[in-house]
Amino acid sequence: MPSPNVEPRQDGKTVRILLLHYTGMDDAERACAWLCDPISKVSCHYLVDAEGRITQMVDEDLRAWHAGQSIWKGEHDINSCSIGIEIHNPGHDNGYPDFPPAQQAAVGALGLDIVRRHRIAPEHVLAHSDVAPRRKIDPGEKFDWRDLHEQGLGHWVAPHPLGGGQFFQMGDSGDAVEALQAMLALYGYGIDITGEFDADTKAVVGAFQRHFRPERVDGIADRSTIETLRRLIDALPDST
């Protein structure tokens, strides 16, 4: 089912990001219809339903309208350099059920094919919440990024265990907060390095937790969060 909500990729940009979303709607057919409705002004390249069936709506050579206002590694036009996969799930406002194994496997197989053909780096397989942490929380903490990594897709390290230790939260400030912001920016998140743990910093920390430390998503930069971030940075290739 082709979507009319497309255009050419801008400024000669090529695909280097695979971006995963959830639909946030209770029915996959309704989600598909919405993504193909000119009134919606949204689209994606693929939709994966709960049974693992895949529908392509936009040719990979074209710019779909799925990322919205977003940023990663200084790039603001994520739509022009990404392929978007919508994963059918009603979302946090509608009970947020688990992602079925068949759906998870289908996303993995489709994603692996895409990254191989476009030579997308593992660390550029991202959540919508990674590139728009102040607006979006999908696909959320129930999506199994570790399983995806075990299928050969995406960047992942074992999260540091939950526990005690120093933590940073809203209202904190100083060199340690500045260092935290610098690490998040180094990994790719769009965050200002101010030394102030403000609402934007909390949103970015929460997005990081949803993807890489999903056991607890609270926007507080505890030892587990910071050590997991350090491990991910250490695991990046030198050219990143």
Coordinates of N, CA and C in Angstrom, one line a residue:
M1 N 0.9 -1.2 0.0 CA 0.0 0.0 0.0 C 0.9 1.2 0.0
P2 N 1.0 1.9 -1.1 CA 1.9 3.1 -1.2 C 1.3 4.3 -0.4
S3 N 2.2 5.1 0.2 CA 1.8 6.3 0.8 C 2.1 7.5 -0.1
P4 N 1.2 8.5 -0.2 CA 1.5 9.7 -0.9 C 2.4 10.7 -0.2
N5 N 2.6 10.4 1.1 CA 3.4 11.4 1.9 C 4.9 11.1 1.8
V6 N 5.4 11.5 0.7 CA 6.8 11.3 0.4 C 7.4 12.4 -0.4
E7 N 8.7 12.5 -0.5 CA 9.4 13.4 -1.4 C 10.8 13.0 -1.5
P8 N 11.6 13.6 -2.4 CA 13.0 13.2 -2.6 C 13.8 13.5 -1.3
R9 N 14.8 12.7 -1.1 CA 15.7 13.0 0.0 C 16.4 14.3 -0.3
Q10 N 16.6 15.1 0.7 CA 17.1 16.5 0.5 C 18.7 16.6 0.5
D11 N 19.2 17.5 -0.3 CA 20.6 17.9 -0.3 C 21.5 16.7 -0.6
G12 N 21.1 15.7 -1.4 CA 21.9 14.6 -1.7 C 22.2 13.7 -0.6
K13 N 21.4 13.7 0.5 CA 21.7 12.9 1.6 C 21.3 11.4 1.4
T14 N 22.1 10.5 1.9 CA 21.9 9.1 1.8 C 21.5 8.5 3.1
V15 N 21.0 7.2 3.0 CA 20.6 6.5 4.2 C 21.8 6.1 5.1
R16 N 21.7 6.5 6.4 CA 22.7 6.1 7.3 C 22.1 5.8 8.7
I17 N 20.8 5.9 8.8 CA 20.1 5.6 10.1 C 18.9 4.7 9.8
L18 N 18.7 3.8 10.7 CA 17.5 3.0 10.7 C 16.7 3.4 12.0
L19 N 15.5 3.9 11.8 CA 14.8 4.4 12.9 C 13.5 3.6 13.2
L20 N 13.4 3.2 14.4 CA 12.3 2.3 14.8 C 11.3 3.1 15.7
H21 N 10.0 2.9 15.4 CA 8.9 3.6 16.0 C 7.9 2.5 16.5
Y22 N 6.9 2.9 17.3 CA 5.6 2.2 17.4 C 4.5 3.0 16.9
T23 N 3.4 2.4 16.5 CA 2.3 3.1 15.9 C 1.5 3.9 16.9
G24 N 1.4 3.4 18.1 CA 0.6 4.1 19.1 C -0.9 4.1 18.8
M25 N -1.3 3.1 18.0 CA -2.7 2.9 17.6 C -3.2 1.5 17.9
D26 N -4.5 1.3 18.2 CA -5.0 0.0 18.6 C -5.1 -1.0 17.5
D27 N -5.0 -0.6 16.3 CA -5.3 -1.5 15.1 C -4.3 -1.2 14.0
A28 N -3.6 -2.3 13.5 CA -2.6 -2.1 12.5 C -3.2 -1.6 11.2
E29 N -4.4 -2.0 10.9 CA -5.0 -1.6 9.6 C -5.3 -0.1 9.7
R30 N -5.8 0.4 10.8 CA -6.0 1.8 11.0 C -4.7 2.6 10.9
A31 N -3.6 2.0 11.5 CA -2.3 2.7 11.4 C -1.8 2.8 10.0
C32 N -2.0 1.7 9.3 CA -1.6 1.7 7.9 C -2.4 2.7 7.1
A33 N -3.7 2.8 7.3 CA -4.5 3.8 6.6 C -4.1 5.2 6.9
W34 N -3.8 5.4 8.2 CA -3.4 6.8 8.6 C -2.0 7.2 8.0
L35 N -1.1 6.2 7.9 CA 0.2 6.5 7.3 C 0.1 6.7 5.8
C36 N -1.0 6.3 5.2 CA -1.2 6.5 3.8 C -2.3 7.6 3.4
D37 N -2.7 8.3 4.5 CA -3.7 9.4 4.3 C -3.0 10.7 4.1
P38 N -3.3 11.4 3.0 CA -2.6 12.7 2.7 C -2.9 13.7 3.9
I39 N -4.0 13.6 4.5 CA -4.3 14.5 5.6 C -3.3 14.4 6.8
S40 N -2.8 13.1 7.0 CA -2.0 12.9 8.2 C -0.6 13.6 8.1
K41 N -0.1 13.7 6.9 CA 1.2 14.2 6.6 C 2.3 13.4 7.4
V42 N 2.1 12.1 7.6 CA 3.1 11.2 8.1 C 3.1 10.0 7.3
S43 N 4.3 9.3 7.3 CA 4.4 8.1 6.6 C 5.7 7.4 7.1
C44 N 5.9 6.2 6.7 CA 7.1 5.4 7.0 C 7.4 4.5 5.8
H45 N 8.6 3.9 5.9 CA 8.9 3.0 4.8 C 8.2 1.6 5.0
Y46 N 8.2 1.2 6.2 CA 7.6 -0.2 6.5 C 6.8 -0.1 7.7
L47 N 5.8 -1.0 7.7 CA 4.9 -1.3 8.9 C 5.0 -2.8 9.2
V48 N 5.3 -3.1 10.5 CA 5.3 -4.5 10.9 C 4.2 -4.8 11.9
D49 N 3.2 -5.7 11.6 CA 2.1 -5.9 12.5 C 2.5 -6.9 13.5
A50 N 1.5 -7.2 14.4 CA 1.8 -8.1 15.6 C 2.2 -9.5 15.2
E51 N 1.7 -9.9 14.0 CA 2.0 -11.3 13.5 C 3.3 -11.4 12.8
G52 N 3.9 -10.2 12.6 CA 5.2 -10.2 11.8 C 5.0 -9.9 10.3
R53 N 3.8 -9.6 9.9 CA 3.6 -9.3 8.5 C 4.1 -7.9 8.2
I54 N 4.8 -7.8 7.1 CA 5.5 -6.5 6.7 C 4.8 -5.9 5.5
T55 N 4.5 -4.6 5.7 CA 3.9 -3.8 4.6 C 4.9 -2.7 4.2
Q56 N 5.2 -2.6 3.0 CA 6.1 -1.5 2.5 C 5.2 -0.4 2.0
M57 N 5.4 0.9 2.4 CA 4.6 2.0 2.0 C 5.3 3.1 1.3
V58 N 6.6 3.1 1.5 CA 7.5 4.1 0.8 C 8.7 3.4 0.3
D59 N 9.1 3.8 -1.0 CA 10.3 3.2 -1.5 C 11.5 3.7 -0.7
E60 N 12.5 2.9 -0.5 CA 13.6 3.3 0.3 C 14.4 4.4 -0.3
D61 N 14.3 4.7 -1.6 CA 15.0 5.8 -2.1 C 14.4 7.2 -1.8
L62 N 13.2 7.1 -1.3 CA 12.5 8.4 -1.0 C 12.5 8.8 0.5
R63 N 12.2 10.0 0.7 CA 12.1 10.6 2.1 C 10.7 10.4 2.6
A64 N 10.6 9.5 3.6 CA 9.3 9.4 4.3 C 9.2 10.4 5.4
W65 N 8.0 10.6 5.9 CA 7.8 11.7 7.0 C 7.5 11.0 8.3
H66 N 8.5 10.5 8.9 CA 8.3 9.7 10.2 C 9.1 10.3 11.4
A67 N 10.2 11.0 11.2 CA 11.0 11.4 12.3 C 10.5 12.7 13.0
G68 N 9.9 13.6 12.2 CA 9.5 14.9 12.8 C 10.8 15.7 13.2
Q69 N 10.5 16.6 14.1 CA 11.6 17.5 14.6 C 12.5 16.6 15.4
S70 N 13.8 16.4 15.0 CA 14.7 15.5 15.6 C 16.1 15.8 15.3
I71 N 17.0 15.1 16.0 CA 18.5 15.4 15.9 C 19.2 14.2 16.3
W72 N 20.3 13.9 15.6 CA 21.3 12.9 16.0 C 22.6 13.2 15.4
K73 N 23.6 13.3 16.3 CA 25.0 13.7 15.9 C 25.0 15.0 15.1
G74 N 24.2 15.9 15.5 CA 24.1 17.2 14.8 C 23.3 17.3 13.6
E75 N 22.8 16.1 13.1 CA 21.9 16.1 11.9 C 20.5 16.4 12.3
H76 N 19.9 17.4 11.7 CA 18.5 17.7 12.0 C 17.5 17.1 11.0
D77 N 17.9 16.9 9.8 CA 17.0 16.3 8.8 C 17.1 14.8 8.8
I78 N 16.6 14.2 9.9 CA 16.7 12.7 10.0 C 15.9 12.0 8.9
N79 N 14.8 12.6 8.5 CA 14.0 12.0 7.4 C 14.8 11.7 6.2
S80 N 15.7 12.7 5.9 CA 16.5 12.6 4.6 C 17.6 11.5 4.7
C81 N 17.9 11.1 5.9 CA 19.1 10.2 6.0 C 18.7 8.9 6.7
S82 N 17.4 8.6 6.7 CA 17.0 7.4 7.5 C 15.9 6.6 6.7
I83 N 15.7 5.4 7.2 CA 14.6 4.5 6.8 C 13.8 4.3 8.1
G84 N 12.5 4.4 8.0 CA 11.7 4.3 9.2 C 10.8 3.0 9.2
I85 N 10.8 2.3 10.3 CA 10.0 1.2 10.5 C 9.0 1.5 11.6
E86 N 7.7 1.4 11.3 CA 6.7 1.5 12.3 C 6.3 0.1 12.8
I87 N 6.4 -0.2 14.1 CA 6.1 -1.4 14.7 C 4.7 -1.3 15.3
H88 N 3.7 -2.1 14.9 CA 2.4 -1.9 15.5 C 2.4 -2.3 16.9
N89 N 2.0 -1.3 17.8 CA 1.8 -1.5 19.2 C 1.0 -0.3 19.7
P90 N -0.1 -0.6 20.5 CA -0.9 0.5 20.9 C -0.2 1.6 21.7
G91 N 0.9 1.3 22.3 CA 1.7 2.3 23.0 C 1.3 2.5 24.4
H92 N 2.1 3.4 25.0 CA 2.0 3.7 26.5 C 0.6 4.2 26.9
D93 N -0.1 4.9 26.0 CA -1.4 5.4 26.4 C -2.5 4.4 26.3
N94 N -2.2 3.2 25.8 CA -3.2 2.2 25.5 C -2.8 0.8 26.0
G95 N -2.2 0.8 27.2 CA -1.9 -0.5 27.8 C -0.5 -1.0 27.5
Y96 N 0.2 -0.6 26.5 CA 1.5 -0.9 26.1 C 1.8 -2.4 26.3
P97 N 1.2 -3.2 25.4 CA 1.5 -4.7 25.5 C 2.9 -5.0 25.1
D98 N 3.3 -6.2 25.4 CA 4.6 -6.7 25.0 C 4.6 -6.8 23.5
F99 N 5.8 -6.8 22.9 CA 6.0 -7.0 21.5 C 6.1 -8.5 21.2
P100 N 5.2 -9.1 20.4 CA 5.2 -10.6 20.3 C 6.5 -11.0 19.6
P101 N 6.9 -12.3 19.9 CA 8.1 -12.8 19.3 C 8.2 -12.8 17.8
A102 N 7.0 -13.1 17.2 CA 7.0 -13.1 15.7 C 7.2 -11.7 15.2
Q103 N 6.7 -10.7 15.8 CA 6.9 -9.3 15.4 C 8.4 -8.9 15.6
Q104 N 8.9 -9.2 16.8 CA 10.3 -8.9 17.1 C 11.2 -9.6 16.1
A105 N 11.0 -10.8 15.7 CA 11.8 -11.5 14.7 C 11.7 -10.9 13.3
A106 N 10.5 -10.5 13.0 CA 10.3 -9.8 11.7 C 11.0 -8.5 11.6
V107 N 10.9 -7.7 12.7 CA 11.7 -6.4 12.7 C 13.2 -6.7 12.6
G108 N 13.7 -7.7 13.3 CA 15.1 -8.0 13.2 C 15.5 -8.4 11.8
A109 N 14.7 -9.3 11.1 CA 15.1 -9.8 9.8 C 15.0 -8.6 8.8
L110 N 14.0 -7.8 8.9 CA 13.8 -6.7 8.0 C 15.0 -5.7 8.2
G111 N 15.2 -5.4 9.5 CA 16.2 -4.4 9.8 C 17.6 -4.8 9.3
L112 N 17.9 -6.1 9.5 CA 19.2 -6.7 9.2 C 19.4 -6.6 7.6
D113 N 18.4 -6.8 6.9 CA 18.5 -6.7 5.4 C 18.7 -5.2 5.0
I114 N 18.0 -4.3 5.7 CA 18.2 -2.9 5.4 C 19.6 -2.4 5.7
V115 N 20.1 -2.7 6.9 CA 21.4 -2.2 7.3 C 22.5 -2.8 6.4
R116 N 22.4 -4.1 6.0 CA 23.4 -4.7 5.1 C 23.4 -4.0 3.8
R117 N 22.2 -3.7 3.2 CA 22.2 -3.1 1.9 C 22.6 -1.7 1.9
H118 N 22.3 -0.9 3.0 CA 22.7 0.5 3.0 C 24.0 0.7 3.9
R119 N 24.5 -0.3 4.4 CA 25.8 -0.2 5.2 C 25.6 0.7 6.4
I120 N 24.5 0.5 7.1 CA 24.2 1.4 8.3 C 25.0 0.8 9.4
A121 N 25.7 1.7 10.1 CA 26.5 1.2 11.3 C 25.6 0.8 12.4
P122 N 26.0 -0.2 13.2 CA 25.2 -0.7 14.3 C 24.7 0.4 15.3
E123 N 25.6 1.4 15.5 CA 25.2 2.5 16.5 C 24.2 3.5 15.9
H124 N 23.9 3.3 14.6 CA 22.9 4.2 13.9 C 21.6 3.5 13.8
V125 N 21.3 2.4 14.5 CA 20.0 1.8 14.6 C 19.4 2.3 15.8
L126 N 18.4 3.2 15.7 CA 17.9 4.0 16.8 C 16.4 3.9 17.0
A127 N 16.0 4.4 18.2 CA 14.6 4.6 18.5 C 14.2 6.0 18.2
H128 N 12.9 6.1 17.9 CA 12.4 7.5 17.7 C 12.7 8.4 18.9
S129 N 12.6 7.8 20.1 CA 12.9 8.5 21.3 C 14.3 9.0 21.4
D130 N 15.2 8.3 20.8 CA 16.6 8.7 20.8 C 16.8 10.0 20.0
V131 N 16.1 10.2 18.9 CA 16.3 11.4 18.1 C 15.4 12.5 18.4
A132 N 14.3 12.2 19.2 CA 13.4 13.2 19.6 C 13.0 13.0 21.1
P133 N 13.9 13.0 22.0 CA 13.7 12.6 23.4 C 12.7 13.5 24.2
R134 N 12.5 14.7 23.7 CA 11.6 15.6 24.4 C 10.2 15.4 24.0
R135 N 10.0 14.7 22.8 CA 8.6 14.6 22.3 C 8.2 13.1 22.3
K136 N 9.1 12.2 22.1 CA 8.7 10.8 21.8 C 9.3 9.8 22.9
I137 N 8.5 8.7 23.1 CA 9.0 7.7 24.0 C 9.0 6.3 23.3
D138 N 8.8 6.3 22.0 CA 8.6 5.0 21.3 C 9.9 4.5 20.6
P139 N 10.1 3.2 20.4 CA 9.2 2.1 20.7 C 9.1 1.7 22.2
G140 N 10.0 2.4 23.0 CA 9.8 2.2 24.5 C 10.6 1.1 25.1
E141 N 10.5 1.0 26.4 CA 11.4 0.1 27.2 C 11.0 -1.4 27.0
K142 N 9.8 -1.7 26.5 CA 9.5 -3.1 26.3 C 10.0 -3.7 25.0
F143 N 10.4 -2.8 24.1 CA 11.0 -3.4 22.9 C 12.4 -4.0 23.2
D144 N 12.6 -5.2 22.7 CA 13.8 -5.9 23.1 C 15.0 -5.6 22.3
W145 N 15.8 -4.6 22.6 CA 16.9 -4.2 21.8 C 18.1 -5.2 22.0
R146 N 18.1 -5.9 23.1 CA 19.1 -6.9 23.3 C 18.9 -8.1 22.3
D147 N 17.6 -8.5 22.2 CA 17.3 -9.6 21.2 C 17.7 -9.1 19.8
L148 N 17.4 -7.9 19.5 CA 17.7 -7.3 18.2 C 19.2 -7.5 17.9
H149 N 20.0 -7.1 19.0 CA 21.5 -7.2 18.8 C 21.9 -8.6 18.7
E150 N 21.3 -9.5 19.4 CA 21.6 -10.9 19.2 C 21.3 -11.5 17.8
Q151 N 20.4 -10.8 17.1 CA 20.1 -11.2 15.7 C 21.1 -10.6 14.8
G152 N 22.0 -9.7 15.3 CA 23.0 -9.1 14.5 C 22.7 -7.6 14.1
L153 N 21.8 -7.0 14.9 CA 21.3 -5.7 14.5 C 21.4 -4.7 15.7
G154 N 22.1 -3.6 15.5 CA 22.1 -2.6 16.5 C 23.3 -2.7 17.4
H155 N 23.5 -1.6 18.2 CA 24.6 -1.5 19.2 C 24.0 -1.7 20.6
W156 N 24.7 -2.6 21.3 CA 24.2 -3.0 22.6 C 25.4 -3.4 23.5
V157 N 25.3 -3.1 24.8 CA 26.2 -3.8 25.8 C 25.3 -4.2 26.9
A158 N 25.8 -5.1 27.7 CA 25.1 -5.5 28.9 C 25.0 -4.3 29.9
P159 N 23.8 -3.9 30.3 CA 23.7 -2.8 31.2 C 24.3 -3.1 32.5
H160 N 24.9 -2.0 33.1 CA 25.5 -2.1 34.4 C 24.4 -2.4 35.4
P161 N 24.5 -3.3 36.4 CA 23.4 -3.6 37.3 C 22.9 -2.4 38.1
L162 N 21.6 -2.4 38.4 CA 21.0 -1.4 39.2 C 21.7 -1.5 40.6
G163 N 21.7 -0.4 41.3 CA 22.3 -0.4 42.6 C 22.5 1.0 43.1
G164 N 23.4 1.1 44.1 CA 23.6 2.4 44.8 C 24.6 3.2 44.0
G165 N 25.2 4.1 44.7 CA 26.2 5.0 44.1 C 25.7 6.4 43.9
Q166 N 26.6 7.3 43.4 CA 26.2 8.7 43.2 C 25.2 8.7 42.0
F167 N 24.3 9.7 42.1 CA 23.4 9.9 41.0 C 23.1 11.4 40.8
F168 N 22.6 11.7 39.6 CA 22.3 13.1 39.3 C 20.9 13.2 38.8
Q169 N 20.2 14.3 39.2 CA 18.8 14.5 38.8 C 18.5 16.0 38.7
M170 N 17.2 16.2 38.4 CA 16.8 17.6 38.2 C 17.2 18.5 39.3
G171 N 17.8 19.7 38.9 CA 18.3 20.7 39.8 C 19.8 20.6 40.1
D172 N 20.4 19.4 39.8 CA 21.8 19.3 40.1 C 22.6 20.1 39.0
S173 N 23.8 20.4 39.4 CA 24.7 21.2 38.5 C 26.1 20.9 38.8
G174 N 27.0 21.3 37.9 CA 28.4 21.2 38.2 C 29.2 20.4 37.1
D175 N 30.5 20.2 37.4 CA 31.3 19.5 36.4 C 30.9 18.1 36.0
A176 N 30.4 17.4 37.0 CA 29.9 16.0 36.8 C 28.7 16.0 35.9
V177 N 27.8 16.9 36.0 CA 26.7 17.0 35.1 C 27.1 17.3 33.7
E178 N 28.1 18.3 33.6 CA 28.6 18.7 32.3 C 29.3 17.5 31.6
A179 N 30.0 16.6 32.4 CA 30.6 15.5 31.9 C 29.6 14.5 31.4
L180 N 28.5 14.3 32.1 CA 27.4 13.4 31.7 C 26.8 13.9 30.3
Q181 N 26.5 15.2 30.3 CA 26.0 15.7 29.0 C 27.0 15.6 27.9
A182 N 28.2 15.7 28.1 CA 29.2 15.6 27.1 C 29.3 14.1 26.6
M183 N 29.1 13.2 27.5 CA 29.1 11.8 27.0 C 27.9 11.4 26.2
L184 N 26.7 12.0 26.6 CA 25.5 11.7 25.9 C 25.6 12.4 24.5
A185 N 26.2 13.6 24.4 CA 26.4 14.2 23.1 C 27.4 13.4 22.2
L186 N 28.5 12.9 22.9 CA 29.4 12.1 22.1 C 28.8 10.9 21.5
Y187 N 27.9 10.3 22.2 CA 27.2 9.1 21.7 C 26.3 9.4 20.5
G188 N 25.8 10.7 20.6 CA 24.9 11.1 19.4 C 23.7 11.9 19.8
Y189 N 23.3 11.9 21.1 CA 22.1 12.6 21.5 C 22.3 14.1 21.3
G190 N 21.1 14.8 21.0 CA 21.1 16.2 20.8 C 20.9 16.8 22.2
I191 N 22.0 17.3 22.8 CA 21.9 17.9 24.2 C 22.9 19.0 24.3
D192 N 22.4 20.1 24.9 CA 23.3 21.2 25.2 C 24.2 20.9 26.4
I193 N 25.5 21.2 26.4 CA 26.4 20.9 27.5 C 26.5 22.2 28.3
T194 N 25.7 22.2 29.4 CA 25.6 23.4 30.2 C 26.0 23.2 31.6
G195 N 26.1 22.0 32.1 CA 26.4 21.7 33.5 C 25.2 21.8 34.4
E196 N 24.0 22.0 33.8 CA 22.8 22.1 34.5 C 21.9 20.9 34.2
F197 N 21.5 20.2 35.2 CA 20.6 19.0 35.0 C 19.2 19.6 34.9
D198 N 18.8 19.9 33.7 CA 17.5 20.5 33.5 C 16.5 19.5 32.9
A199 N 15.3 20.0 32.4 CA 14.3 19.1 31.9 C 14.7 18.4 30.6
D200 N 15.5 19.1 29.8 CA 16.0 18.5 28.6 C 17.0 17.4 28.9
T201 N 17.8 17.6 29.9 CA 18.8 16.5 30.2 C 18.0 15.3 30.8
K202 N 17.0 15.6 31.6 CA 16.2 14.4 32.1 C 15.6 13.7 31.0
A203 N 15.0 14.4 30.0 CA 14.4 13.7 28.8 C 15.4 12.9 28.1
V204 N 16.6 13.4 27.9 CA 17.6 12.6 27.1 C 18.1 11.4 27.9
V205 N 18.3 11.6 29.2 CA 18.6 10.4 30.1 C 17.5 9.4 30.0
G206 N 16.3 9.8 30.1 CA 15.2 8.9 30.0 C 15.2 8.1 28.7
A207 N 15.4 8.8 27.6 CA 15.5 8.2 26.3 C 16.6 7.1 26.2
F208 N 17.8 7.5 26.8 CA 18.9 6.6 26.8 C 18.5 5.3 27.6
Q209 N 17.8 5.5 28.7 CA 17.4 4.4 29.6 C 16.4 3.5 28.8
R210 N 15.5 4.1 28.1 CA 14.5 3.2 27.4 C 15.2 2.3 26.4
H211 N 16.3 2.8 25.8 CA 16.9 2.0 24.8 C 18.0 1.0 25.4
F212 N 18.8 1.5 26.3 CA 20.0 0.8 26.8 C 20.0 0.3 28.2
R213 N 19.0 0.8 29.0 CA 18.9 0.4 30.4 C 17.5 0.3 30.8
P214 N 16.7 -0.6 30.2 CA 15.2 -0.5 30.3 C 14.7 -1.0 31.6
E215 N 15.5 -1.5 32.5 CA 15.0 -2.1 33.7 C 14.3 -1.0 34.6
R216 N 14.8 0.3 34.5 CA 14.2 1.4 35.2 C 14.4 2.6 34.4
V217 N 13.3 3.2 34.0 CA 13.3 4.5 33.2 C 12.7 5.6 34.1
D218 N 13.6 6.4 34.6 CA 13.2 7.5 35.5 C 13.8 8.8 35.2
G219 N 14.7 8.9 34.2 CA 15.4 10.1 33.9 C 16.4 10.6 34.9
I220 N 16.8 9.7 35.9 CA 17.8 10.0 36.9 C 19.1 9.3 36.4
A221 N 20.2 10.0 36.4 CA 21.4 9.5 35.9 C 22.1 8.8 37.1
D222 N 21.8 7.5 37.4 CA 22.4 6.8 38.5 C 23.7 6.1 37.9
R223 N 24.3 5.4 38.8 CA 25.6 4.7 38.4 C 25.4 3.7 37.3
S224 N 24.3 3.0 37.3 CA 24.0 2.0 36.3 C 23.9 2.7 34.9
T225 N 23.2 3.8 34.9 CA 23.0 4.6 33.6 C 24.3 5.1 33.1
I226 N 25.1 5.7 34.0 CA 26.4 6.3 33.6 C 27.4 5.2 33.1
E227 N 27.5 4.1 33.9 CA 28.4 3.1 33.5 C 28.0 2.4 32.2
T228 N 26.7 2.2 32.0 CA 26.2 1.7 30.7 C 26.6 2.6 29.6
L229 N 26.4 3.9 29.8 CA 26.8 4.8 28.7 C 28.3 4.8 28.4
R230 N 29.1 4.7 29.5 CA 30.6 4.6 29.3 C 30.9 3.3 28.5
R231 N 30.3 2.2 28.8 CA 30.5 0.9 28.1 C 30.2 1.1 26.6
L232 N 29.1 1.7 26.3 CA 28.7 1.9 24.9 C 29.7 2.8 24.2
I233 N 30.1 3.8 24.8 CA 31.1 4.7 24.1 C 32.4 3.9 23.9
D234 N 32.8 3.2 24.9 CA 34.0 2.4 24.7 C 33.9 1.4 23.6
A235 N 32.7 0.9 23.3 CA 32.5 -0.1 22.3 C 32.3 0.5 20.9
L236 N 32.3 1.8 20.8 CA 32.1 2.5 19.5 C 33.4 2.3 18.7
P237 N 33.2 2.1 17.4 CA 34.4 2.1 16.5 C 35.1 3.5 16.5
D238 N 36.4 3.5 16.3 CA 37.2 4.7 16.4 C 36.7 5.8 15.4
S239 N 36.1 5.4 14.3 CA 35.7 6.4 13.3 C 34.3 7.0 13.6
T240 N 33.6 6.6 14.7 CA 32.3 7.1 15.0 C 32.5 8.6 15.6

